[in-house]
Tab-separated table of C-alpha atoms in Angstrom:
chain	number	residue	atom	x	y	z
E	862	MET	CA	-6.245	-11.812	-8.835
E	863	ALA	CA	-3.158	-12.623	-5.935
E	864	MET	CA	-3.977	-14.767	-3.140
E	865	LYS	CA	-4.904	-13.117	-0.091
E	866	TYR	CA	-4.480	-14.675	3.422
E	867	THR	CA	-5.139	-13.349	6.947
E	868	ILE	CA	-4.707	-13.410	10.420
E	869	PRO	CA	-6.311	-12.725	13.785
E	870	HIS	CA	-4.657	-10.719	15.878
E	871	GLU	CA	-5.647	-9.525	18.952
E	872	VAL	CA	-3.604	-5.671	20.406
E	873	VAL	CA	-1.781	-7.105	23.464
E	874	TYR	CA	-0.340	-3.964	25.789
E	875	TYR	CA	3.445	-4.082	24.981
E	876	GLU	CA	2.487	-3.515	21.154
E	877	CYS	CA	0.934	0.159	22.498
E	878	ASP	CA	2.331	3.430	23.385
E	879	VAL	CA	1.296	5.410	26.498
E	880	ASN	CA	-1.803	6.579	24.438
E	881	GLY	CA	-2.827	2.952	24.166
E	882	THR	CA	-2.855	2.532	20.767
E	883	MET	CA	-0.340	0.657	18.276
E	884	THR	CA	2.727	1.781	17.406
E	885	LEU	CA	3.296	1.698	13.916
E	886	SER	CA	6.136	-0.330	14.749
E	887	SER	CA	3.995	-2.869	16.076
E	888	MET	CA	1.477	-2.669	13.272
E	889	VAL	CA	4.256	-3.357	10.234
E	890	ALA	CA	6.217	-5.919	12.620
E	891	VAL	CA	2.286	-7.986	12.278
E	892	ALA	CA	2.218	-7.104	8.753
E	893	ILE	CA	5.355	-8.919	8.298
E	894	LYS	CA	4.429	-11.679	10.153
E	895	ALA	CA	1.102	-12.451	8.303
E	896	SER	CA	3.334	-12.353	5.355
E	897	GLU	CA	5.869	-15.025	6.682
E	898	GLU	CA	2.537	-16.721	7.524
E	899	GLN	CA	1.077	-17.007	4.679
E	900	SER	CA	5.025	-17.859	3.003
E	901	ASP	CA	5.514	-20.866	4.774
E	902	SER	CA	1.619	-22.152	3.842
E	903	LEU	CA	2.997	-22.051	0.414
E	904	ASN	CA	6.308	-23.709	1.159
E	905	ARG	CA	8.299	-20.439	0.026
E	906	GLY	CA	9.667	-20.016	4.017
E	907	THR	CA	13.135	-18.178	4.638
E	908	ASP	CA	14.541	-21.785	4.080
E	909	PHE	CA	13.650	-21.985	0.318
E	910	VAL	CA	14.338	-18.203	-0.731
E	911	HIS	CA	17.933	-18.907	1.086
E	912	GLN	CA	18.307	-21.990	-1.146
E	913	PHE	CA	19.194	-19.431	-4.477
E	914	GLY	CA	21.110	-17.650	-1.987
E	915	LEU	CA	18.618	-14.394	-1.527
E	916	THR	CA	16.572	-13.433	0.946
E	917	TRP	CA	13.752	-10.467	1.105
E	918	ILE	CA	14.009	-6.907	2.138
E	919	VAL	CA	11.337	-4.128	2.353
E	920	THR	CA	12.393	-0.785	0.574
E	921	ASP	CA	9.341	1.182	0.731
E	922	TYR	CA	6.044	1.106	3.447
E	923	GLN	CA	3.352	3.204	3.244
E	924	LEU	CA	0.846	3.505	5.545
E	925	PHE	CA	-2.654	5.012	4.974
E	926	ILE	CA	-4.170	4.931	8.971
E	927	GLN	CA	-7.948	5.744	9.253
E	928	ARG	CA	-7.953	4.658	13.185
E	929	LEU	CA	-4.872	3.646	14.790
E	930	PRO	CA	-5.898	-0.112	16.842
E	931	LYS	CA	-6.474	0.182	20.622
E	932	VAL	CA	-4.784	-2.411	23.385
E	933	GLY	CA	-6.847	-5.125	23.559
E	934	GLU	CA	-8.753	-4.956	19.868
E	935	LYS	CA	-9.130	-8.440	18.312
E	936	VAL	CA	-8.610	-7.155	14.623
E	937	LEU	CA	-7.588	-9.104	11.493
E	938	VAL	CA	-4.181	-8.857	9.101
E	939	THR	CA	-4.790	-9.616	5.681
E	940	THR	CA	-1.616	-9.476	3.273
E	941	GLN	CA	-2.078	-9.606	-1.058
E	942	ALA	CA	1.096	-9.963	-3.161
E	943	ILE	CA	-0.408	-7.626	-5.143
E	944	GLU	CA	2.061	-7.530	-8.442
E	945	TYR	CA	5.936	-7.857	-9.677
E	946	ASN	CA	7.939	-6.845	-12.390
E	947	LYS	CA	11.423	-8.006	-12.957
E	948	TYR	CA	12.973	-6.198	-9.848
E	949	PHE	CA	10.227	-5.273	-7.391
E	950	CYS	CA	7.189	-6.931	-5.580
E	951	TYR	CA	4.462	-4.679	-4.867
E	952	ARG	CA	2.491	-5.957	-1.419
E	953	ASN	CA	-0.338	-4.966	0.351
E	954	PHE	CA	-1.753	-5.234	3.637
E	955	TRP	CA	-4.811	-4.416	6.011
E	956	ILE	CA	-6.061	-4.614	9.314
E	957	SER	CA	-9.126	-4.133	9.602
E	958	THR	CA	-11.803	-4.963	12.804
E	959	GLU	CA	-13.146	-7.753	12.754
E	960	ALA	CA	-16.502	-6.331	11.735
E	961	GLY	CA	-14.831	-5.900	8.550
E	962	GLU	CA	-14.010	-1.751	9.154
E	963	GLU	CA	-10.507	-0.832	7.298
E	964	LEU	CA	-7.983	0.751	10.088
E	965	VAL	CA	-4.969	0.911	8.227
E	966	ARG	CA	-3.657	-0.337	4.685
E	967	ILE	CA	0.192	-0.649	4.116
E	968	GLU	CA	1.262	-0.407	1.077
E	969	THR	CA	5.065	-1.522	0.692
E	970	ILE	CA	7.328	-2.347	-1.995
E	971	PHE	CA	9.529	-5.848	-1.691
E	972	VAL	CA	12.968	-6.822	-3.348
E	973	LEU	CA	15.373	-10.080	-3.195
E	974	MET	CA	19.322	-9.458	-2.092
E	975	ASN	CA	21.777	-11.908	-2.750
E	976	ILE	CA	22.977	-12.872	0.197
E	977	ASP	CA	26.523	-12.691	-0.626
E	978	THR	CA	26.757	-9.341	-2.529
E	979	ARG	CA	24.391	-7.699	-0.856
E	980	LYS	CA	23.115	-6.628	-4.104
E	981	MET	CA	19.306	-6.647	-5.905
E	982	SER	CA	18.513	-9.979	-7.764
E	983	SER	CA	15.905	-10.281	-10.652
E	984	VAL	CA	12.825	-12.397	-9.135
E	985	PRO	CA	13.035	-16.137	-9.843
E	986	GLU	CA	9.485	-17.567	-10.719
E	987	GLU	CA	9.915	-20.807	-8.634
E	988	ILE	CA	10.038	-17.844	-6.152
E	989	ILE	CA	7.128	-15.614	-7.003
E	990	ALA	CA	4.722	-17.973	-8.786
E	991	PRO	CA	2.873	-19.668	-6.008
E	992	TYR	CA	1.798	-15.698	-4.393
E	993	GLU	CA	-0.143	-15.570	-8.142
E	994	SER	CA	0.275	-12.425	-8.144
E	995	GLU	CA	0.191	-10.009	-11.490
E	996	LYS	CA	3.098	-10.456	-13.568
E	997	THR	CA	3.314	-6.484	-15.089
E	998	LYS	CA	6.422	-4.949	-16.823
E	999	LYS	CA	5.236	-1.226	-15.387
E	1000	ILE	CA	7.413	0.294	-12.341
E	1001	LYS	CA	5.011	1.429	-9.754
E	1002	ARG	CA	6.895	4.453	-8.354
E	1003	PHE	CA	6.069	5.315	-4.602
E	1004	PRO	CA	5.530	9.687	-4.389
E	1005	LYS	CA	8.641	11.082	-3.484
E	1006	ILE	CA	10.092	11.811	-0.404
E	1007	GLU	CA	10.767	15.373	0.832
E	1008	THR	CA	13.953	16.320	2.474
E	1009	ILE	CA	14.928	18.561	5.790
E	1010	GLU	CA	14.809	22.183	4.717
E	1011	SER	CA	15.784	23.302	8.569
E	1012	GLY	CA	15.647	20.964	11.339
E	1013	GLU	CA	16.954	19.596	14.805
E	1014	LYS	CA	18.764	15.725	15.050
E	1015	LEU	CA	19.383	13.599	18.041
E	1016	PRO	CA	21.953	10.762	18.346
E	1017	PHE	CA	20.900	6.774	18.381
E	1018	ARG	CA	23.388	4.459	19.232
E	1019	VAL	CA	22.387	1.131	17.532
E	1020	ARG	CA	21.483	-1.426	20.033
E	1021	PHE	CA	22.353	-5.345	20.379
E	1022	TYR	CA	18.541	-5.842	20.451
E	1023	ASP	CA	17.759	-3.466	17.281
E	1024	ILE	CA	20.087	-5.999	15.036
E	1025	ASP	CA	17.793	-9.063	13.789
E	1026	GLY	CA	18.272	-12.236	12.524
E	1027	ASN	CA	20.317	-11.209	9.364
E	1028	GLN	CA	22.408	-8.658	10.964
E	1029	HIS	CA	20.361	-5.864	10.092
E	1030	VAL	CA	18.704	-3.228	12.476
E	1031	ASN	CA	15.668	-4.842	12.281
E	1032	ASN	CA	13.187	-1.888	10.122
E	1033	ALA	CA	10.842	-1.556	12.893
E	1034	VAL	CA	13.694	0.202	14.757
E	1035	TYR	CA	13.724	2.948	12.397
E	1036	PHE	CA	10.069	3.764	13.060
E	1037	ASN	CA	11.253	4.395	16.499
E	1038	TRP	CA	13.851	6.470	15.771
E	1039	MET	CA	11.995	8.525	13.458
E	1040	LEU	CA	9.444	9.334	16.082
E	1041	ASP	CA	10.703	9.696	19.420
E	1042	VAL	CA	12.722	12.518	18.457
E	1043	LEU	CA	8.949	15.072	18.300
E	1044	GLY	CA	8.555	14.065	21.610
E	1045	TYR	CA	6.211	13.483	24.548
E	1046	ASP	CA	3.876	16.333	24.114
E	1047	PHE	CA	3.354	16.018	19.902
E	1048	LEU	CA	3.173	12.015	20.309
E	1049	THR	CA	0.299	12.763	22.664
E	1050	ARG	CA	-1.178	15.150	20.899
E	1051	TYR	CA	-1.337	13.967	17.616
E	1052	ALA	CA	-1.676	10.773	15.673
E	1053	PRO	CA	-0.356	9.650	12.045
E	1054	SER	CA	-2.563	9.310	9.727
E	1055	TYR	CA	-0.043	8.346	6.783
E	1056	LEU	CA	3.474	7.575	6.916
E	1057	HIS	CA	5.645	6.769	3.605
E	1058	ILE	CA	9.362	5.487	4.813
E	1059	ARG	CA	12.180	4.003	2.419
E	1060	PHE	CA	15.094	2.566	3.558
E	1061	ASP	CA	17.793	3.420	1.434
E	1062	LYS	CA	21.431	1.293	3.322
E	1063	GLU	CA	21.830	-0.820	5.602
E	1064	VAL	CA	22.732	0.479	9.381
E	1065	GLU	CA	24.683	-1.957	11.234
E	1066	TYR	CA	25.608	-3.144	14.810
E	1067	GLY	CA	28.503	-0.579	16.214
E	1068	ASN	CA	26.758	2.453	14.286
E	1069	GLU	CA	25.399	5.749	16.000
E	1070	ILE	CA	22.983	7.460	13.687
E	1071	ASP	CA	21.577	10.832	13.948
E	1072	SER	CA	17.500	11.119	13.504
E	1073	HIS	CA	17.185	14.490	11.807
E	1074	PHE	CA	12.953	15.635	11.723
E	1075	GLU	CA	11.504	18.804	10.621
E	1076	ILE	CA	7.836	19.808	11.508
E	1077	ILE	CA	5.705	21.808	9.080
E	1078	GLU	CA	2.526	23.357	9.757
E	1079	GLU	CA	0.692	25.004	6.760
E	1080	SER	CA	-3.099	25.532	6.726
E	1081	GLY	CA	-3.578	23.769	9.785
E	1082	GLU	CA	-2.582	20.182	7.912
E	1083	ILE	CA	0.520	19.286	10.481
E	1084	SER	CA	3.519	17.198	8.607
E	1085	THR	CA	6.808	15.714	9.772
E	1086	HIS	CA	9.816	15.345	7.163
E	1087	HIS	CA	12.933	12.181	8.607
E	1088	GLU	CA	16.346	11.564	8.090
E	1089	ILE	CA	17.953	8.938	10.118
E	1090	LYS	CA	21.704	9.916	8.939
E	1091	ILE	CA	25.198	8.670	9.614
E	1092	GLY	CA	27.527	12.132	8.786
E	1093	GLU	CA	26.428	12.752	5.856
E	1094	GLU	CA	24.575	10.412	4.514
E	1095	VAL	CA	21.133	9.366	4.543
E	1096	TYR	CA	19.935	5.637	5.408
E	1097	CYS	CA	16.708	5.918	5.482
E	1098	GLU	CA	14.016	9.161	5.278
E	1099	ALA	CA	10.372	9.258	5.935
E	1100	ASN	CA	7.744	11.914	5.380
E	1101	ALA	CA	4.512	12.109	7.710
E	1102	LYS	CA	0.964	13.608	8.521
E	1103	TRP	CA	-0.734	14.297	11.896
E	1104	GLN	CA	-4.318	14.540	12.984
E	1105	VAL	CA	-5.140	15.602	16.508
E	1106	ARG	CA	-6.144	12.468	18.842
E	1107	ASN	CA	-9.240	11.865	19.674
Q	431	MET	CA	-3.596	-24.836	45.601
Q	432	ALA	CA	-3.862	-21.561	43.767
Q	433	MET	CA	-5.387	-22.222	39.815
Q	434	LYS	CA	-3.220	-22.502	37.281
Q	435	TYR	CA	-3.946	-20.057	33.919
Q	436	THR	CA	-2.519	-21.461	30.440
Q	437	ILE	CA	-1.850	-19.519	27.180
Q	438	PRO	CA	-0.638	-21.177	24.153
Q	439	HIS	CA	2.485	-18.716	22.291
Q	440	GLU	CA	4.393	-18.797	18.751
Q	441	VAL	CA	7.611	-17.772	19.393
Q	442	VAL	CA	7.930	-14.763	16.748
Q	443	TYR	CA	10.842	-13.317	15.280
Q	444	TYR	CA	10.578	-9.900	16.297
Q	445	GLU	CA	10.810	-11.498	20.125
Q	446	CYS	CA	14.273	-12.833	19.268
Q	447	ASP	CA	17.465	-11.530	19.587
Q	448	VAL	CA	19.799	-11.991	16.574
Q	449	ASN	CA	20.722	-15.524	17.727
Q	450	GLY	CA	17.392	-16.865	17.151
Q	451	THR	CA	16.064	-17.342	20.592
Q	452	MET	CA	13.540	-15.349	22.992
Q	453	THR	CA	14.194	-12.398	24.708
Q	454	LEU	CA	14.227	-12.271	28.244
Q	455	SER	CA	12.415	-8.758	27.881
Q	456	SER	CA	10.445	-10.750	25.342
Q	457	MET	CA	9.622	-13.659	27.693
Q	458	VAL	CA	8.386	-11.315	30.552
Q	459	ALA	CA	6.451	-9.829	28.464
Q	460	VAL	CA	4.476	-12.531	27.479
Q	461	ALA	CA	4.485	-13.940	31.122
Q	462	ILE	CA	2.429	-10.783	31.919
Q	463	LYS	CA	0.181	-11.202	29.267
Q	464	ALA	CA	-0.480	-14.661	30.629
Q	465	SER	CA	-1.581	-13.218	34.163
Q	466	GLU	CA	-3.447	-10.628	32.521
Q	467	GLU	CA	-5.430	-12.700	30.646
Q	468	GLN	CA	-6.046	-14.958	34.047
Q	469	SER	CA	-7.185	-11.495	36.342
Q	470	ASP	CA	-9.798	-10.771	33.478
Q	471	SER	CA	-10.653	-14.552	33.711
Q	472	LEU	CA	-11.163	-14.147	36.695
Q	473	ASN	CA	-13.001	-10.559	36.735
Q	474	ARG	CA	-9.842	-9.400	37.876
Q	475	GLY	CA	-8.755	-7.315	35.282
Q	476	THR	CA	-6.990	-3.333	35.434
Q	477	ASP	CA	-10.655	-1.649	35.702
Q	478	PHE	CA	-11.279	-4.093	38.840
Q	479	VAL	CA	-8.402	-3.219	40.652
Q	480	HIS	CA	-8.443	0.673	39.407
Q	481	GLN	CA	-11.699	1.130	41.468
Q	482	PHE	CA	-9.731	0.580	44.895
Q	483	GLY	CA	-7.352	3.437	43.588
Q	484	LEU	CA	-4.586	1.070	42.703
Q	485	THR	CA	-2.243	-0.683	39.811
Q	486	TRP	CA	0.219	-3.735	39.948
Q	487	ILE	CA	3.379	-3.776	40.146
Q	488	VAL	CA	6.003	-6.340	40.195
Q	489	THR	CA	9.170	-5.377	42.078
Q	490	ASP	CA	11.143	-8.803	41.585
Q	491	TYR	CA	11.567	-11.422	38.935
Q	492	GLN	CA	13.539	-14.485	39.232
Q	493	LEU	CA	14.548	-16.466	36.001
Q	494	PHE	CA	15.725	-19.853	35.914
Q	495	ILE	CA	16.843	-20.877	32.762
Q	496	GLN	CA	17.178	-24.333	31.100
Q	497	ARG	CA	16.945	-23.520	27.325
Q	498	LEU	CA	15.976	-20.358	25.875
Q	499	PRO	CA	12.687	-20.572	23.433
Q	500	LYS	CA	13.499	-20.583	19.615
Q	501	VAL	CA	12.139	-18.795	16.902
Q	502	GLY	CA	8.925	-20.773	15.390
Q	503	GLU	CA	8.949	-22.857	18.457
Q	504	LYS	CA	5.512	-23.339	19.824
Q	505	VAL	CA	5.412	-23.113	23.727
Q	506	LEU	CA	2.883	-22.822	26.531
Q	507	VAL	CA	3.262	-20.096	29.296
Q	508	THR	CA	1.835	-21.352	32.534
Q	509	THR	CA	0.848	-18.694	35.960
Q	510	GLN	CA	-0.148	-19.267	39.182
Q	511	ALA	CA	-0.454	-16.726	41.966
Q	512	ILE	CA	0.957	-18.837	44.411
Q	513	GLU	CA	0.608	-17.425	48.323
Q	514	TYR	CA	0.119	-13.656	49.722
Q	515	ASN	CA	0.769	-12.301	52.586
Q	516	LYS	CA	-0.404	-8.707	53.799
Q	517	TYR	CA	1.626	-6.745	51.109
Q	518	PHE	CA	3.387	-8.842	49.036
Q	519	CYS	CA	1.767	-11.675	46.340
Q	520	TYR	CA	4.244	-14.443	45.217
Q	521	ARG	CA	4.012	-15.143	41.331
Q	522	ASN	CA	5.280	-18.293	39.260
Q	523	PHE	CA	5.467	-18.569	35.263
Q	524	TRP	CA	6.520	-21.730	33.589
Q	525	ILE	CA	7.317	-21.318	29.670
Q	526	SER	CA	7.408	-25.098	28.496
Q	527	THR	CA	7.618	-27.490	25.049
Q	528	GLU	CA	3.980	-29.037	23.927
Q	529	ALA	CA	5.774	-31.932	25.258
Q	530	GLY	CA	5.907	-30.596	28.744
Q	531	GLU	CA	9.376	-29.731	28.980
Q	532	GLU	CA	10.076	-27.116	31.515
Q	533	LEU	CA	12.257	-24.055	29.299
Q	534	VAL	CA	12.112	-21.512	31.707
Q	535	ARG	CA	10.587	-20.718	35.321
Q	536	ILE	CA	10.442	-17.480	36.634
Q	537	GLU	CA	9.626	-16.537	40.223
Q	538	THR	CA	7.933	-12.904	41.095
Q	539	ILE	CA	7.164	-11.083	43.328
Q	540	PHE	CA	3.920	-8.411	43.048
Q	541	VAL	CA	2.673	-5.705	44.931
Q	542	LEU	CA	-0.453	-3.346	44.489
Q	543	MET	CA	0.383	0.307	44.713
Q	544	ASN	CA	-1.809	3.688	45.509
Q	545	ILE	CA	-2.687	5.241	41.926
Q	546	ASP	CA	-2.436	9.079	43.434
Q	547	THR	CA	0.341	8.380	46.249
Q	548	ARG	CA	2.406	6.013	44.304
Q	549	LYS	CA	3.029	3.801	48.370
Q	550	MET	CA	2.473	0.004	48.545
Q	551	SER	CA	-0.932	-0.921	49.592
Q	552	SER	CA	-2.454	-3.982	52.183
Q	553	VAL	CA	-3.418	-6.532	49.605
Q	554	PRO	CA	-7.744	-6.492	49.579
Q	555	GLU	CA	-9.211	-10.268	49.746
Q	556	GLU	CA	-11.743	-8.863	47.044
Q	557	ILE	CA	-9.028	-8.496	44.559
Q	558	ILE	CA	-6.990	-11.604	45.409
Q	559	ALA	CA	-9.370	-13.885	46.735
Q	560	PRO	CA	-10.264	-15.323	43.026
Q	561	TYR	CA	-6.960	-16.869	42.398
Q	562	GLU	CA	-7.305	-18.998	45.446
Q	563	SER	CA	-4.181	-18.591	46.095
Q	564	GLU	CA	-2.174	-19.700	49.751
Q	565	LYS	CA	-2.260	-16.659	52.402
Q	566	THR	CA	0.783	-16.787	54.950
Q	567	LYS	CA	1.999	-14.991	57.535
Q	568	LYS	CA	5.707	-15.686	56.631
Q	569	ILE	CA	7.435	-12.596	54.198
Q	570	LYS	CA	9.705	-14.853	51.447
Q	571	ARG	CA	12.667	-12.841	50.655
Q	572	PHE	CA	14.276	-13.564	47.135
Q	573	PRO	CA	18.245	-13.743	47.293
Q	574	LYS	CA	20.082	-10.419	47.811
Q	575	ILE	CA	21.449	-8.665	44.848
Q	576	GLU	CA	25.149	-8.071	44.547
Q	577	THR	CA	26.470	-4.766	44.066
Q	578	ILE	CA	28.927	-3.639	41.813
Q	579	GLU	CA	32.674	-3.334	42.699
Q	580	SER	CA	34.381	-1.583	39.886
Q	581	GLY	CA	32.581	-1.651	36.269
Q	582	GLU	CA	31.570	0.233	33.170
Q	583	LYS	CA	28.658	2.233	32.044
Q	584	LEU	CA	26.265	3.487	29.403
Q	585	PRO	CA	24.552	6.287	29.372
Q	586	PHE	CA	20.552	5.458	27.929
Q	587	ARG	CA	18.005	8.470	27.319
Q	588	VAL	CA	14.397	7.346	28.396
Q	589	ARG	CA	12.594	7.109	24.590
Q	590	PHE	CA	9.169	7.665	24.067
Q	591	TYR	CA	8.315	4.180	23.233
Q	592	ASP	CA	9.742	2.790	26.361
Q	593	ILE	CA	7.128	3.916	28.591
Q	594	ASP	CA	3.662	2.309	29.451
Q	595	GLY	CA	0.419	2.953	29.973
Q	596	ASN	CA	1.247	3.975	33.596
Q	597	GLN	CA	3.730	6.788	32.654
Q	598	HIS	CA	6.377	5.059	33.646
Q	599	VAL	CA	9.416	2.752	32.005
Q	600	ASN	CA	8.054	-0.521	30.940
Q	601	ASN	CA	9.854	-3.319	32.958
Q	602	ALA	CA	10.919	-5.079	29.912
Q	603	VAL	CA	12.699	-1.864	28.732
Q	604	TYR	CA	15.361	-2.356	31.847
Q	605	PHE	CA	16.203	-5.470	30.802
Q	606	ASN	CA	17.432	-4.318	26.935
Q	607	TRP	CA	18.925	-1.461	28.845
Q	608	MET	CA	21.078	-4.150	31.408
Q	609	LEU	CA	22.404	-6.262	28.453
Q	610	ASP	CA	22.815	-4.771	25.845
Q	611	VAL	CA	26.312	-2.880	27.413
Q	612	LEU	CA	27.259	-6.727	27.252
Q	613	GLY	CA	28.186	-6.476	23.644
Q	614	TYR	CA	27.523	-8.654	20.880
Q	615	ASP	CA	30.023	-10.484	21.393
Q	616	PHE	CA	29.527	-11.748	24.788
Q	617	LEU	CA	25.905	-12.020	24.326
Q	618	THR	CA	26.865	-14.259	21.008
Q	619	ARG	CA	28.900	-16.320	22.743
Q	620	TYR	CA	26.598	-16.878	26.280
Q	621	ALA	CA	23.507	-17.338	27.099
Q	622	PRO	CA	21.866	-16.169	30.327
Q	623	SER	CA	21.273	-19.191	32.760
Q	624	TYR	CA	19.690	-17.448	35.743
Q	625	LEU	CA	18.451	-13.599	36.027
Q	626	HIS	CA	17.220	-11.748	39.113
Q	627	ILE	CA	16.373	-8.412	38.684
Q	628	ARG	CA	14.464	-6.145	41.619
Q	629	PHE	CA	12.837	-2.679	41.053
Q	630	ASP	CA	13.297	-0.438	42.887
Q	631	LYS	CA	12.893	2.792	42.112
Q	632	GLU	CA	10.290	4.094	38.740
Q	633	VAL	CA	12.092	6.286	36.350
Q	634	GLU	CA	9.807	8.197	33.775
Q	635	TYR	CA	10.025	10.254	30.621
Q	636	GLY	CA	12.820	12.948	30.475
Q	637	ASN	CA	14.984	10.888	32.387
Q	638	GLU	CA	18.541	10.042	31.560
Q	639	ILE	CA	20.111	6.302	33.408
Q	640	ASP	CA	23.263	4.925	33.542
Q	641	SER	CA	23.105	1.210	33.265
Q	642	HIS	CA	26.566	0.022	34.662
Q	643	PHE	CA	27.895	-3.498	34.517
Q	644	GLU	CA	31.044	-5.852	36.003
Q	645	ILE	CA	32.132	-9.615	34.301
Q	646	ILE	CA	32.901	-11.882	36.589
Q	647	GLU	CA	34.719	-15.089	35.577
Q	648	GLU	CA	35.835	-17.307	38.789
Q	649	SER	CA	36.459	-20.793	38.446
Q	650	GLY	CA	35.024	-20.998	34.801
Q	651	GLU	CA	31.635	-19.640	35.544
Q	652	ILE	CA	30.763	-16.417	33.854
Q	653	SER	CA	28.185	-13.973	35.873
Q	654	THR	CA	27.252	-10.818	35.724
Q	655	HIS	CA	26.252	-7.800	37.928
Q	656	HIS	CA	23.928	-4.996	37.068
Q	657	GLU	CA	22.303	-1.175	38.407
Q	658	ILE	CA	20.539	1.137	36.580
Q	659	LYS	CA	21.934	4.786	38.275
Q	660	ILE	CA	20.359	8.099	37.893
Q	661	GLY	CA	23.930	10.059	39.288
Q	662	GLU	CA	24.771	7.922	42.509
Q	663	GLU	CA	20.971	6.739	43.202
Q	664	VAL	CA	19.798	2.877	42.525
Q	665	TYR	CA	17.404	2.695	40.324
Q	666	CYS	CA	17.070	-1.408	39.449
Q	667	GLU	CA	19.489	-3.970	40.188
Q	668	ALA	CA	20.189	-7.687	38.566
Q	669	ASN	CA	22.148	-10.048	39.008
Q	670	ALA	CA	22.990	-12.519	36.174
Q	671	LYS	CA	24.739	-16.120	35.914
Q	672	TRP	CA	25.350	-16.996	31.613
Q	673	GLN	CA	26.514	-20.759	29.644
Q	674	VAL	CA	28.413	-21.330	27.084
Q	675	ARG	CA	25.683	-21.653	23.801
Q	676	ASN	CA	25.115	-24.171	22.475
């Protein structure tokens, strides 16, 4: 059984939107912080991974949301590197109340990328061993992402503060591009209950992207489809489900 | 002597830009968090102030930067509500290393605004007394902000995630609008050593603003002037000084 690692976190006002609940991008940022702290505690931090000429990237996040954490709430953020195969590492996160109630579960796929060639690398034993993840031969697929049939779009220019230490647009920024286009009325009426996002290509400084979206209402269920494109090329895609806010 | 209040803070990767140093907007966000915690500890939190139909707003920040905090660095954030007069409260912040070295000093002016009329209110004793600030009759002026003589501009649309619980654009967002326009080469070559920002009017959701700027080089000193405008009207203005990064 892989090791779990937990950090406490108090939800700060600037991690919340106008609803007073935590944004998806803040939840993902805090989750990644927990996994970085686990890696540091196992001496498998960024510098160790860089010795192999490699860096971690996340290709998929699935968020299962029971309830969004609220401003001022004290939560626990737990992470576990569940299992891995030759190329893919599966890591879960849980955000829960101090009393142990699960608020959000996040399932992710991590891969190692060669810093020079930008190509995917197989996972070296020296990097993965300390997490005590289960080694498997099977490749666990995340659900297919439904594409947009007929939608609208808004353009976004990549800003300086959107890029991170790897010179690429930080994952959190894609969440904001995708959701902002839904507009104030939608985002104050509905809260996300599920989101699956996949990163296909890296957007860079100087790019201008289009955030395409489609809102689908089917037998009272609201779902949305999202694509971040440059011209005709898809860089990032997502599906989400929504519920009326309390 | 007014009471000081200190919180520890570890600089997280998502508070830093591509240089690996903390952004001005993150420093201000953490500073505001410290002052909110002090207010809560004195039972003068948001709810208490709302009983008077009032809310705090910051009109001016002056940042004096010796060195920007780095990713992973553990710092102390201290705040002190120095003094006040009928309308204006002067609050200072310091970000320092654990060894006590001062990295950044932030001087601010807070005012109380009536939530309904959006007008400035005089400062009730019941709200200010527990901070033990000095009461003065003098009005302390911050330096004049130099306007732009001939500059360039870029437009920004207010996004959903730019607005906070007060339905207004969060202060931190103005920093990013103002600095983003300087571009990658400038922002990786230079670090800010000083910034004075003044908030004149409130930008709201649905607005599109122009971020005007001018870069001035005089006897080897680099400074920049900034204005956030809607049409001809100035909503926010700033002056900054810059040094070559180490």
